[in-house]
mmCIF file of C-alpha atoms in Angstrom:
data_model
loop_
_atom_site.group_PDB
_atom_site.id
_atom_site.type_symbol
_atom_site.label_atom_id
_atom_site.label_comp_id
_atom_site.label_asym_id
_atom_site.label_seq_id
_atom_site.Cartn_x
_atom_site.Cartn_y
_atom_site.Cartn_z
ATOM 1 C CA MET A 479 135.133 170.049 137.437
ATOM 2 C CA THR A 480 135.305 166.654 135.374
ATOM 3 C CA ASP A 481 136.709 167.620 132.180
ATOM 4 C CA PHE A 482 139.697 166.771 131.831
ATOM 5 C CA PHE A 483 142.547 168.147 129.483
ATOM 6 C CA ASP A 484 142.691 165.424 126.842
ATOM 7 C CA ALA A 485 142.309 161.661 127.323
ATOM 8 C CA LEU A 486 145.984 161.115 127.797
ATOM 9 C CA GLU A 487 144.527 161.973 131.294
ATOM 10 C CA ALA A 488 142.461 158.630 132.194
ATOM 11 C CA ARG A 489 144.787 156.554 130.120
ATOM 12 C CA ASP A 490 145.309 153.332 131.456
ATOM 13 C CA PRO A 491 148.172 153.473 133.404
ATOM 14 C CA ALA A 492 150.058 150.222 131.545
ATOM 15 C CA THR A 493 148.883 151.607 128.664
ATOM 16 C CA ARG A 494 150.479 155.540 129.501
ATOM 17 C CA GLU A 495 153.727 152.925 130.681
ATOM 18 C CA ALA A 496 154.245 151.614 127.357
ATOM 19 C CA ALA A 497 153.419 154.529 125.269
ATOM 20 C CA LEU A 498 156.453 156.494 127.090
ATOM 21 C CA MET A 499 158.430 153.284 127.106
ATOM 22 C CA ALA A 500 157.922 152.936 123.080
ATOM 23 C CA ALA A 501 159.043 156.888 122.810
ATOM 24 C CA LEU A 502 162.090 156.351 125.738
ATOM 25 C CA PRO A 503 164.552 154.986 122.685
ATOM 26 C CA ALA A 504 163.126 157.362 119.833
ATOM 27 C CA GLN A 505 164.169 160.424 123.180
ATOM 28 C CA ILE A 506 167.855 158.672 123.787
ATOM 29 C CA ALA A 507 168.820 158.862 120.159
ATOM 30 C CA HIS A 508 167.469 162.257 119.685
ATOM 31 C CA ALA A 509 169.465 163.415 122.603
ATOM 32 C CA GLN A 510 172.867 161.340 121.313
ATOM 33 C CA ALA A 511 172.752 162.771 117.471
ATOM 34 C CA SER A 512 171.411 166.592 118.519
ATOM 35 C CA SER A 513 172.538 167.909 121.783
ATOM 36 C CA PRO A 514 177.181 167.215 121.533
ATOM 37 C CA ALA A 515 176.908 166.892 125.164
ATOM 38 C CA TYR A 516 174.765 163.649 125.420
ATOM 39 C CA THR A 517 177.006 162.765 123.004
ATOM 40 C CA ALA A 518 179.600 162.594 124.848
ATOM 41 C CA LEU A 519 177.971 162.029 127.937
ATOM 42 C CA LEU A 520 175.971 158.941 126.549
ATOM 43 C CA ALA A 521 178.885 157.524 124.263
ATOM 44 C CA ASP A 522 178.673 154.007 125.299
ATOM 45 C CA VAL A 523 174.116 152.768 125.834
ATOM 46 C CA ASP A 524 173.022 151.839 123.395
ATOM 47 C CA ALA A 525 169.282 153.883 122.934
ATOM 48 C CA ALA A 526 166.795 150.805 121.875
ATOM 49 C CA ALA A 527 167.929 149.316 124.650
ATOM 50 C CA ILE A 528 165.980 151.773 126.700
ATOM 51 C CA THR A 529 163.037 150.950 126.889
ATOM 52 C CA SER A 530 162.149 150.318 130.817
ATOM 53 C CA ARG A 531 162.279 152.151 133.800
ATOM 54 C CA ALA A 532 165.837 149.426 134.780
ATOM 55 C CA ALA A 533 167.386 150.586 131.701
ATOM 56 C CA LEU A 534 166.792 153.934 132.963
ATOM 57 C CA ALA A 535 168.181 154.244 135.897
ATOM 58 C CA ARG A 536 171.415 153.121 134.334
ATOM 59 C CA LEU A 537 172.045 156.446 132.946
ATOM 60 C CA PRO A 538 173.689 159.034 134.431
ATOM 61 C CA LEU A 539 171.784 161.760 136.250
ATOM 62 C CA THR A 540 172.203 165.400 134.383
ATOM 63 C CA ARG A 541 172.627 168.047 137.467
ATOM 64 C CA LYS A 542 171.294 171.518 137.217
ATOM 65 C CA SER A 543 175.188 172.782 138.825
ATOM 66 C CA SER A 544 176.507 170.375 135.372
ATOM 67 C CA LEU A 545 174.717 172.816 133.136
ATOM 68 C CA ALA A 546 175.902 175.423 135.099
ATOM 69 C CA ALA A 547 179.413 174.385 134.698
ATOM 70 C CA ALA A 548 179.326 173.198 130.669
ATOM 71 C CA GLN A 549 177.943 176.902 129.661
ATOM 72 C CA ALA A 550 180.603 178.074 131.593
ATOM 73 C CA ALA A 551 183.309 176.157 129.808
ATOM 74 C CA ARG A 552 182.213 175.779 126.409
ATOM 75 C CA ARG A 553 181.228 178.549 125.516
ATOM 76 C CA ALA A 554 181.872 177.920 121.614
ATOM 77 C CA LEU A 555 178.608 175.461 122.231
ATOM 78 C CA ARG A 556 175.934 177.127 122.284
ATOM 79 C CA LEU A 557 173.800 176.671 126.521
ATOM 80 C CA GLY A 558 176.858 174.124 126.955
ATOM 81 C CA GLY A 559 175.955 171.700 124.626
ATOM 82 C CA TYR A 560 172.625 170.251 125.810
ATOM 83 C CA ALA A 561 170.422 171.761 123.073
ATOM 84 C CA ALA A 562 168.845 170.382 120.012
ATOM 85 C CA GLY A 563 169.492 172.810 117.378
ATOM 86 C CA MET A 564 168.698 176.560 118.294
ATOM 87 C CA PRO A 565 165.718 176.933 120.378
ATOM 88 C CA ARG A 566 163.008 180.564 119.130
ATOM 89 C CA ARG A 567 163.841 182.042 122.838
ATOM 90 C CA ILE A 568 167.084 181.625 125.497
ATOM 91 C CA PHE A 569 166.237 182.857 129.271
ATOM 92 C CA GLN A 570 168.589 183.057 132.024
ATOM 93 C CA SER A 571 167.721 182.727 136.024
ATOM 94 C CA PRO A 572 170.285 183.803 138.974
ATOM 95 C CA GLY A 573 173.562 181.343 138.506
ATOM 96 C CA PRO A 574 173.976 182.501 135.876
ATOM 97 C CA LEU A 575 171.955 180.032 133.761
ATOM 98 C CA TYR A 576 170.781 179.983 130.272
ATOM 99 C CA GLU A 577 167.336 178.403 129.282
ATOM 100 C CA PRO A 578 166.313 177.741 126.045
ATOM 101 C CA GLU A 579 162.235 177.420 125.553
ATOM 102 C CA PRO A 580 162.065 173.622 125.560
ATOM 103 C CA ASP A 581 160.415 172.321 122.043
ATOM 104 C CA ALA A 582 160.313 174.949 119.215
ATOM 105 C CA VAL A 583 157.537 173.806 117.632
ATOM 106 C CA GLY A 584 154.811 173.494 119.155
ATOM 107 C CA ALA A 585 152.548 176.058 120.747
ATOM 108 C CA ASP A 586 153.054 175.526 124.331
ATOM 109 C CA PRO A 587 156.463 174.501 124.786
ATOM 110 C CA TRP A 588 155.907 174.163 128.075
ATOM 111 C CA ARG A 589 153.245 172.005 128.546
ATOM 112 C CA ILE A 590 151.724 174.758 130.946
ATOM 113 C CA ALA A 591 148.004 174.588 129.260
ATOM 114 C CA ARG A 592 146.901 170.759 131.052
ATOM 115 C CA ALA A 593 147.775 173.099 134.625
ATOM 116 C CA LEU A 594 146.183 175.735 133.285
ATOM 117 C CA HIS A 595 142.892 173.897 132.907
ATOM 118 C CA ALA A 596 143.107 171.574 135.617
ATOM 119 C CA ALA A 597 142.466 175.071 137.675
ATOM 120 C CA GLY A 598 139.280 176.147 135.651
ATOM 121 C CA ILE A 599 140.628 178.292 133.109
ATOM 122 C CA ARG A 600 138.872 177.931 130.467
ATOM 123 C CA ALA A 601 139.172 179.881 126.474
ATOM 124 C CA GLY A 602 137.346 183.477 126.345
ATOM 125 C CA GLN A 603 138.553 183.943 130.301
ATOM 126 C CA LEU A 604 141.169 186.548 130.597
ATOM 127 C CA ALA A 605 143.718 185.703 133.436
ATOM 128 C CA HIS A 606 146.641 188.381 134.530
ATOM 129 C CA VAL A 607 149.776 186.798 134.678
ATOM 130 C CA GLY A 608 151.813 187.623 137.671
ATOM 131 C CA PHE A 609 155.194 186.125 136.803
ATOM 132 C CA SER A 610 157.737 188.125 135.355
ATOM 133 C CA TYR A 611 158.633 188.474 131.702
ATOM 134 C CA HIS A 612 161.797 190.112 132.233
ATOM 135 C CA LEU A 613 164.989 187.779 131.637
ATOM 136 C CA THR A 614 163.588 184.605 133.257
ATOM 137 C CA PRO A 615 160.668 182.377 131.071
ATOM 138 C CA ALA A 616 157.816 181.807 134.205
ATOM 139 C CA GLY A 617 155.784 184.580 132.075
ATOM 140 C CA ALA A 618 156.454 183.571 129.126
ATOM 141 C CA MET A 619 155.439 179.773 130.499
ATOM 142 C CA MET A 620 152.042 181.169 132.014
ATOM 143 C CA GLU A 621 151.358 183.420 128.810
ATOM 144 C CA ALA A 622 151.888 180.129 125.803
ATOM 145 C CA GLY A 623 149.868 177.507 128.114
ATOM 146 C CA LEU A 624 146.719 180.548 128.034
ATOM 147 C CA HIS A 625 146.680 180.746 124.432
ATOM 148 C CA THR A 626 146.930 177.165 123.603
ATOM 149 C CA LEU A 627 144.019 177.167 126.126
ATOM 150 C CA GLY A 628 142.026 180.026 124.150
ATOM 151 C CA ALA A 629 142.389 182.871 127.322
ATOM 152 C CA ALA A 630 143.606 186.057 127.057
ATOM 153 C CA SER A 631 146.253 187.602 129.072
ATOM 154 C CA PHE A 632 147.279 190.740 130.681
ATOM 155 C CA PRO A 633 151.508 190.503 131.194
ATOM 156 C CA GLY A 634 151.088 192.242 135.393
ATOM 157 C CA GLY A 635 154.321 190.980 135.665
ATOM 158 C CA VAL A 636 155.917 191.987 139.677
ATOM 159 C CA GLY A 637 155.633 194.813 141.312
ATOM 160 C CA ASN A 638 153.863 198.271 140.349
ATOM 161 C CA THR A 639 150.884 196.394 142.059
ATOM 162 C CA GLU A 640 148.940 200.234 142.183
ATOM 163 C CA LEU A 641 149.124 199.950 138.172
ATOM 164 C CA GLN A 642 148.480 195.822 138.955
ATOM 165 C CA LEU A 643 145.660 196.956 140.794
ATOM 166 C CA GLN A 644 144.198 199.268 138.192
ATOM 167 C CA ALA A 645 144.263 197.056 135.453
ATOM 168 C CA LEU A 646 141.940 193.934 137.669
ATOM 169 C CA GLN A 647 139.019 196.689 138.396
ATOM 170 C CA ASP A 648 139.812 197.894 134.643
ATOM 171 C CA LEU A 649 139.932 194.137 132.794
ATOM 172 C CA GLN A 650 137.658 192.312 135.791
ATOM 173 C CA PRO A 651 139.413 189.232 134.517
ATOM 174 C CA GLU A 652 138.079 185.570 135.988
ATOM 175 C CA ALA A 653 141.644 184.279 136.657
ATOM 176 C CA TYR A 654 144.871 184.606 137.549
ATOM 177 C CA ALA A 655 148.768 182.704 136.979
ATOM 178 C CA GLY A 656 151.824 183.666 138.662
ATOM 179 C CA THR A 657 153.070 183.529 142.628
ATOM 180 C CA PRO A 658 151.459 183.270 145.245
ATOM 181 C CA SER A 659 152.985 185.994 147.473
ATOM 182 C CA LEU A 660 152.147 188.289 144.856
ATOM 183 C CA LEU A 661 148.072 187.347 144.687
ATOM 184 C CA ARG A 662 148.174 187.992 148.485
ATOM 185 C CA ILE A 663 149.237 191.013 148.388
ATOM 186 C CA LEU A 664 146.696 192.370 145.429
ATOM 187 C CA LEU A 665 143.565 190.512 147.251
ATOM 188 C CA GLU A 666 144.785 192.084 150.381
ATOM 189 C CA ARG A 667 145.284 196.070 148.809
ATOM 190 C CA ALA A 668 142.290 195.591 147.333
ATOM 191 C CA LEU A 669 140.529 194.762 150.821
ATOM 192 C CA GLU A 670 142.412 197.408 152.224
ATOM 193 C CA ALA A 671 140.870 200.225 149.222
ATOM 194 C CA GLY A 672 137.478 198.526 149.398
ATOM 195 C CA GLN A 673 137.431 197.214 145.904
ATOM 196 C CA ALA A 674 136.207 194.047 145.187
ATOM 197 C CA LEU A 675 137.946 191.940 142.851
ATOM 198 C CA SER A 676 136.838 189.485 139.507
ATOM 199 C CA LEU A 677 139.442 186.899 140.569
ATOM 200 C CA ARG A 678 137.595 183.047 140.844
ATOM 201 C CA ARG A 679 140.214 180.745 139.882
ATOM 202 C CA ALA A 680 144.293 180.983 139.970
ATOM 203 C CA LEU A 681 147.266 178.913 139.270
ATOM 204 C CA VAL A 682 150.125 179.765 141.508
ATOM 205 C CA SER A 683 153.494 178.287 141.575
ATOM 206 C CA GLY A 684 157.394 179.382 142.400
ATOM 207 C CA GLU A 685 156.867 179.211 145.772
ATOM 208 C CA ALA A 686 155.197 177.106 148.486
ATOM 209 C CA CYS A 687 151.516 177.827 148.916
ATOM 210 C CA PRO A 688 150.739 175.755 151.691
ATOM 211 C CA PRO A 689 147.082 174.438 152.508
ATOM 212 C CA ALA A 690 146.245 177.406 154.936
ATOM 213 C CA LEU A 691 147.046 179.822 152.405
ATOM 214 C CA VAL A 692 144.535 177.745 150.024
ATOM 215 C CA ALA A 693 142.226 178.485 152.634
ATOM 216 C CA TRP A 694 142.206 182.326 152.765
ATOM 217 C CA PHE A 695 142.590 182.763 149.242
ATOM 218 C CA ALA A 696 139.262 180.265 148.864
ATOM 219 C CA GLU A 697 137.908 183.070 151.963
ATOM 220 C CA ARG A 698 138.087 185.248 149.253
ATOM 221 C CA GLY A 699 136.779 184.194 146.150
ATOM 222 C CA VAL A 700 140.031 182.299 144.945
ATOM 223 C CA ASP A 701 140.241 178.825 144.006
ATOM 224 C CA ALA A 702 144.048 178.319 143.631
ATOM 225 C CA PHE A 703 145.612 175.284 142.137
ATOM 226 C CA GLN A 704 149.525 174.338 142.039
ATOM 227 C CA CYS A 705 152.332 173.048 139.838
ATOM 228 C CA TYR A 706 155.244 172.222 140.009
ATOM 229 C CA ALA A 707 157.610 173.581 137.059
ATOM 230 C CA THR A 708 160.953 174.401 136.384
ATOM 231 C CA ALA A 709 162.159 176.370 132.885
ATOM 232 C CA ASP A 710 163.948 173.414 132.217
ATOM 233 C CA LEU A 711 161.544 170.814 132.223
ATOM 234 C CA GLY A 712 158.570 172.246 131.877
ATOM 235 C CA LEU A 713 154.937 171.465 133.891
ATOM 236 C CA ILE A 714 156.403 168.229 136.070
ATOM 237 C CA ALA A 715 153.230 168.110 137.737
ATOM 238 C CA TYR A 716 149.960 169.699 139.189
ATOM 239 C CA GLN A 717 147.273 169.629 141.512
ATOM 240 C CA THR A 718 144.180 169.091 140.483
ATOM 241 C CA GLU A 719 139.824 169.747 142.144
ATOM 242 C CA ALA A 720 140.725 166.206 144.419
ATOM 243 C CA ARG A 721 143.273 168.474 145.854
ATOM 244 C CA GLU A 722 145.521 164.542 146.888
ATOM 245 C CA GLY A 723 149.155 165.363 145.396
ATOM 246 C CA LEU A 724 150.615 166.560 142.108
ATOM 247 C CA VAL A 725 149.517 164.585 139.191
ATOM 248 C CA VAL A 726 152.303 164.366 137.135
ATOM 249 C CA ASP A 727 152.214 165.852 133.131
ATOM 250 C CA GLU A 728 151.783 163.166 130.438
ATOM 251 C CA GLY A 729 154.463 164.874 128.702
ATOM 252 C CA VAL A 730 157.538 164.131 131.812
ATOM 253 C CA ILE A 731 158.918 160.656 132.508
ATOM 254 C CA VAL A 732 159.717 161.196 136.398
ATOM 255 C CA GLU A 733 161.673 159.088 138.496
ATOM 256 C CA ILE A 734 161.637 159.050 142.765
ATOM 257 C CA VAL A 735 165.503 158.696 143.582
ATOM 258 C CA ARG A 736 167.509 158.520 146.893
ATOM 259 C CA PRO A 737 169.250 161.913 147.352
ATOM 260 C CA GLY A 738 173.240 161.260 146.924
ATOM 261 C CA THR A 739 172.694 159.018 144.359
ATOM 262 C CA GLY A 740 170.197 158.180 140.266
ATOM 263 C CA GLU A 741 169.260 154.642 142.650
ATOM 264 C CA PRO A 742 165.505 154.456 141.867
ATOM 265 C CA LEU A 743 162.994 153.986 145.422
ATOM 266 C CA PRO A 744 159.754 152.622 146.552
ATOM 267 C CA ASP A 745 156.417 154.284 145.987
ATOM 268 C CA GLY A 746 156.165 156.305 149.393
ATOM 269 C CA GLU A 747 160.246 156.233 150.175
ATOM 270 C CA VAL A 748 161.251 160.268 150.096
ATOM 271 C CA GLY A 749 163.616 160.571 147.647
ATOM 272 C CA GLU A 750 165.084 163.547 144.933
ATOM 273 C CA VAL A 751 162.739 163.765 141.708
ATOM 274 C CA VAL A 752 164.234 162.751 139.143
ATOM 275 C CA VAL A 753 162.822 163.849 135.634
ATOM 276 C CA THR A 754 163.588 162.855 132.080
ATOM 277 C CA THR A 755 161.198 164.455 128.897
ATOM 278 C CA LEU A 756 159.717 163.987 125.906
ATOM 279 C CA SER A 757 160.639 167.575 124.675
ATOM 280 C CA PRO A 758 162.701 167.648 121.399
ATOM 281 C CA GLY A 759 164.818 171.188 121.840
ATOM 282 C CA TYR A 760 165.438 169.698 125.187
ATOM 283 C CA PRO A 761 166.298 166.881 126.139
ATOM 284 C CA LEU A 762 166.801 166.387 129.584
ATOM 285 C CA ILE A 763 168.149 163.370 130.674
ATOM 286 C CA ARG A 764 167.209 161.778 133.717
ATOM 287 C CA PHE A 765 167.654 165.763 135.372
ATOM 288 C CA ALA A 766 167.699 165.789 139.375
ATOM 289 C CA THR A 767 166.196 168.624 140.121
ATOM 290 C CA GLY A 768 167.548 169.037 143.532
ATOM 291 C CA ASP A 769 163.562 168.589 145.073
ATOM 292 C CA LEU A 770 162.740 165.843 147.163
ATOM 293 C CA SER A 771 159.571 164.547 147.063
ATOM 294 C CA ALA A 772 157.474 161.023 146.817
ATOM 295 C CA VAL A 773 155.347 159.041 144.465
ATOM 296 C CA LEU A 774 151.558 158.502 146.263
ATOM 297 C CA PRO A 775 149.905 155.260 145.774
ATOM 298 C CA GLY A 776 147.023 154.457 144.021
ATOM 299 C CA ALA A 777 144.447 156.876 141.139
ATOM 300 C CA SER A 778 143.344 160.498 141.769
ATOM 301 C CA PRO A 779 139.788 160.505 142.853
ATOM 302 C CA CYS A 780 139.172 163.467 139.755
ATOM 303 C CA GLY A 781 139.892 160.532 137.269
ATOM 304 C CA ARG A 782 142.748 161.108 136.208
ATOM 305 C CA SER A 783 145.480 157.769 136.359
ATOM 306 C CA ASN A 784 149.043 159.101 136.004
ATOM 307 C CA GLN A 785 151.645 159.117 138.753
ATOM 308 C CA ARG A 786 151.065 162.079 141.994
ATOM 309 C CA LEU A 787 153.528 163.298 143.571
ATOM 310 C CA ARG A 788 153.141 164.421 147.309
ATOM 311 C CA GLY A 789 154.248 168.023 146.681
ATOM 312 C CA TRP A 790 157.887 169.907 147.337
ATOM 313 C CA LEU A 791 159.169 168.834 150.115
ATOM 314 C CA GLY A 792 162.449 170.093 151.036
ATOM 315 C CA ARG A 793 165.836 169.961 149.140
ATOM 316 C CA ALA A 794 168.040 167.183 148.164
ATOM 317 C CA ASP A 795 171.132 168.876 147.526
ATOM 318 C CA GLN A 796 172.353 168.472 151.631
ATOM 319 C CA SER A 797 175.410 169.558 153.036
ATOM 320 C CA ALA A 798 176.918 170.757 156.063
ATOM 321 C CA LYS A 799 180.688 172.074 157.104
ATOM 322 C CA VAL A 800 182.348 170.326 159.589
ATOM 323 C CA ARG A 801 185.583 171.376 160.911
ATOM 324 C CA GLY A 802 185.949 173.002 157.767
ATOM 325 C CA MET A 803 185.304 170.389 155.553
ATOM 326 C CA PHE A 804 182.223 170.117 153.374
ATOM 327 C CA VAL A 805 180.038 166.738 154.035
ATOM 328 C CA HIS A 806 177.736 166.305 150.798
ATOM 329 C CA ALA A 807 174.555 163.932 151.123
ATOM 330 C CA GLY A 808 176.817 161.802 147.550
ATOM 331 C CA GLN A 809 179.557 160.676 150.245
ATOM 332 C CA VAL A 810 177.355 159.739 152.455
ATOM 333 C CA ALA A 811 175.704 157.230 149.990
ATOM 334 C CA GLU A 812 179.225 156.412 148.313
ATOM 335 C CA VAL A 813 180.031 155.041 152.630
ATOM 336 C CA LEU A 814 176.674 153.171 151.896
ATOM 337 C CA ALA A 815 177.951 151.747 148.961
ATOM 338 C CA ARG A 816 181.256 150.660 150.183
ATOM 339 C CA CYS A 817 178.988 148.136 152.944
ATOM 340 C CA GLY A 818 176.773 147.144 150.983
ATOM 341 C CA GLN A 819 173.802 149.192 152.461
ATOM 342 C CA ARG A 820 170.750 150.374 150.592
ATOM 343 C CA GLY A 821 168.733 151.521 153.707
ATOM 344 C CA ARG A 822 167.672 155.084 155.226
ATOM 345 C CA ALA A 823 170.520 156.499 156.631
ATOM 346 C CA ARG A 824 171.077 159.647 158.027
ATOM 347 C CA LEU A 825 174.297 161.957 159.028
ATOM 348 C CA VAL A 826 173.612 163.637 162.393
ATOM 349 C CA VAL A 827 176.361 166.892 162.709
ATOM 350 C CA ASP A 828 175.949 169.044 166.118
ATOM 351 C CA GLY A 829 178.056 170.240 168.506
ATOM 352 C CA GLU A 830 179.625 172.855 168.563
ATOM 353 C CA LEU A 831 182.002 175.509 167.885
ATOM 354 C CA ALA A 832 185.263 173.854 167.091
ATOM 355 C CA ASN A 833 183.616 170.768 168.458
ATOM 356 C CA ASP A 834 181.947 169.148 166.006
ATOM 357 C CA ARG A 835 180.809 165.804 166.409
ATOM 358 C CA MET A 836 179.139 163.918 163.333
ATOM 359 C CA CYS A 837 177.291 160.229 164.013
ATOM 360 C CA LEU A 838 176.257 158.266 161.145
ATOM 361 C CA ARG A 839 172.856 156.942 161.959
ATOM 362 C CA VAL A 840 172.222 153.439 159.297
ATOM 363 C CA GLU A 841 169.251 150.727 159.409
ATOM 364 C CA ALA A 842 170.712 147.620 159.203
ATOM 365 C CA ARG A 843 170.290 144.081 161.344
ATOM 366 C CA ALA A 844 173.590 143.493 163.166
ATOM 367 C CA ASP A 845 175.625 142.774 161.411
ATOM 368 C CA GLU A 846 179.626 141.259 163.036
ATOM 369 C CA GLY A 847 181.846 144.434 161.732
ATOM 370 C CA LEU A 848 179.217 146.786 160.035
ATOM 371 C CA ALA A 849 179.606 148.835 162.746
ATOM 372 C CA GLU A 850 182.996 149.244 162.158
ATOM 373 C CA ARG A 851 183.464 149.350 157.893
ATOM 374 C CA LEU A 852 181.101 151.712 157.703
ATOM 375 C CA GLN A 853 183.359 153.276 160.145
ATOM 376 C CA ALA A 854 185.921 153.119 158.298
ATOM 377 C CA ALA A 855 184.488 154.154 155.401
ATOM 378 C CA LEU A 856 182.890 157.177 156.604
ATOM 379 C CA ARG A 857 187.026 158.563 157.872
ATOM 380 C CA ASP A 858 188.015 157.193 154.053
ATOM 381 C CA VAL A 859 185.160 159.192 151.859
ATOM 382 C CA THR A 860 184.490 162.364 153.984
ATOM 383 C CA LYS A 861 188.102 162.318 156.173
ATOM 384 C CA LEU A 862 186.979 163.324 159.162
ATOM 385 C CA ARG A 863 185.941 160.732 162.165
ATOM 386 C CA GLY A 864 182.888 160.230 162.997
ATOM 387 C CA GLU A 865 180.793 157.693 164.661
ATOM 388 C CA VAL A 866 178.082 155.028 163.179
ATOM 389 C CA GLU A 867 174.837 153.191 165.539
ATOM 390 C CA LEU A 868 172.918 150.957 163.927
ATOM 391 C CA VAL A 869 168.690 151.592 164.002
ATOM 392 C CA ALA A 870 166.142 149.115 163.382
ATOM 393 C CA PRO A 871 165.461 148.902 159.915
ATOM 394 C CA GLY A 872 161.974 151.473 159.708
ATOM 395 C CA SER A 873 163.108 154.055 162.019
ATOM 396 C CA LEU A 874 164.712 156.337 160.352
ATOM 397 C CA PRO A 875 162.126 159.708 159.612
ATOM 398 C CA ASN A 876 160.574 159.249 156.002
ATOM 399 C CA ASP A 877 161.322 163.103 155.106
ATOM 400 C CA GLY A 878 164.494 162.322 152.449
ATOM 401 C CA ARG A 879 166.994 164.320 154.309
ATOM 402 C CA VAL A 880 170.635 162.548 154.784
ATOM 403 C CA ILE A 881 172.326 164.830 156.485
ATOM 404 C CA GLU A 882 170.599 166.684 159.806
ATOM 405 C CA ASP A 883 172.340 169.861 160.818
ATOM 406 C CA ARG A 884 171.466 170.026 165.049
ATOM 407 C CA ARG A 885 174.414 172.793 165.566
ATOM 408 C CA PRO A 886 173.198 176.147 167.274
ATOM 409 C CA VAL A 887 172.554 178.787 164.789
ATOM 410 C CA GLU A 888 175.056 181.943 165.846
#
């Protein structure tokens, strides 16, 4: 597979960046004018001035918890005031959190066709969709992308394994789009029954799919690719035949920020994935996903020239309960900011029941009085006493973890 979904994938990176930054002011202005929530949140922002990543980084983050809180508090405003106009469909995620179809115009509102194409799925093929079609949008997301490609879909959904196996035997689909766990179950059941399945390509999402599982699929004749997508944002990044990270979608702007802050990190540093979407119906600006990843340097060997993410590396919304009080990653960031520190830090919690201890390890060069200032700030911000240890720059792991709870699990 060497062909691209469209010419956008092979653009000169500078041309792509210029196009994204040129589109950004209009999207900010659209959000201000069409989304009551952003009218308030970005009231003092001059949209015309947001023409660079540095300018974008000065805007506040929007978190999923903010969406849920707004929906609960402002029921008179549909979807908490974050949607721009009336969506075609509204879905529900656990919480509950209600999410609109992000684009009321396009045939592929979540932009999934690009990932399906990279997985080798083509027009004229049939794909067995193993995502739910009930309440949540995952099934609809995949189906819209398949139809955009000119492929057909069988809405298998989840559960009813025997019926799904019968459909796989009767219809002989070439492709699968769904969770990796269901694909494994279907392949295992088919093998147990002595049946050969026709599946050759798969786009999997919604769960972790480690290399060992990808290899397991390959041994059974299925070439599986992953994509990173959410109901709020649509496609964020997708795997290609190079299998070196995930290539960022053409319709989003991705930042990696230090957990607990909105501060962008350099390429290679693990941090929270923050996405600004250019979708008109749900114009999320600097949406903090809560997921950890990092930008891979360089270009993909497949020829696609956009940023690449390392993949899912954990959760950024870290916390620990110490002596009856919750400590969050954002509080650690505030402690560092009060003392002018911008390097890596890790709050280590250990000890036993009723004897919790915490130590803030900070990458910093020796500075008289810095440890004492950090210790005072830690006590002021968290209302808890803790130790501070200054360590050499580069000595803490580059894994995005800000809070490490070492206490034994009961």
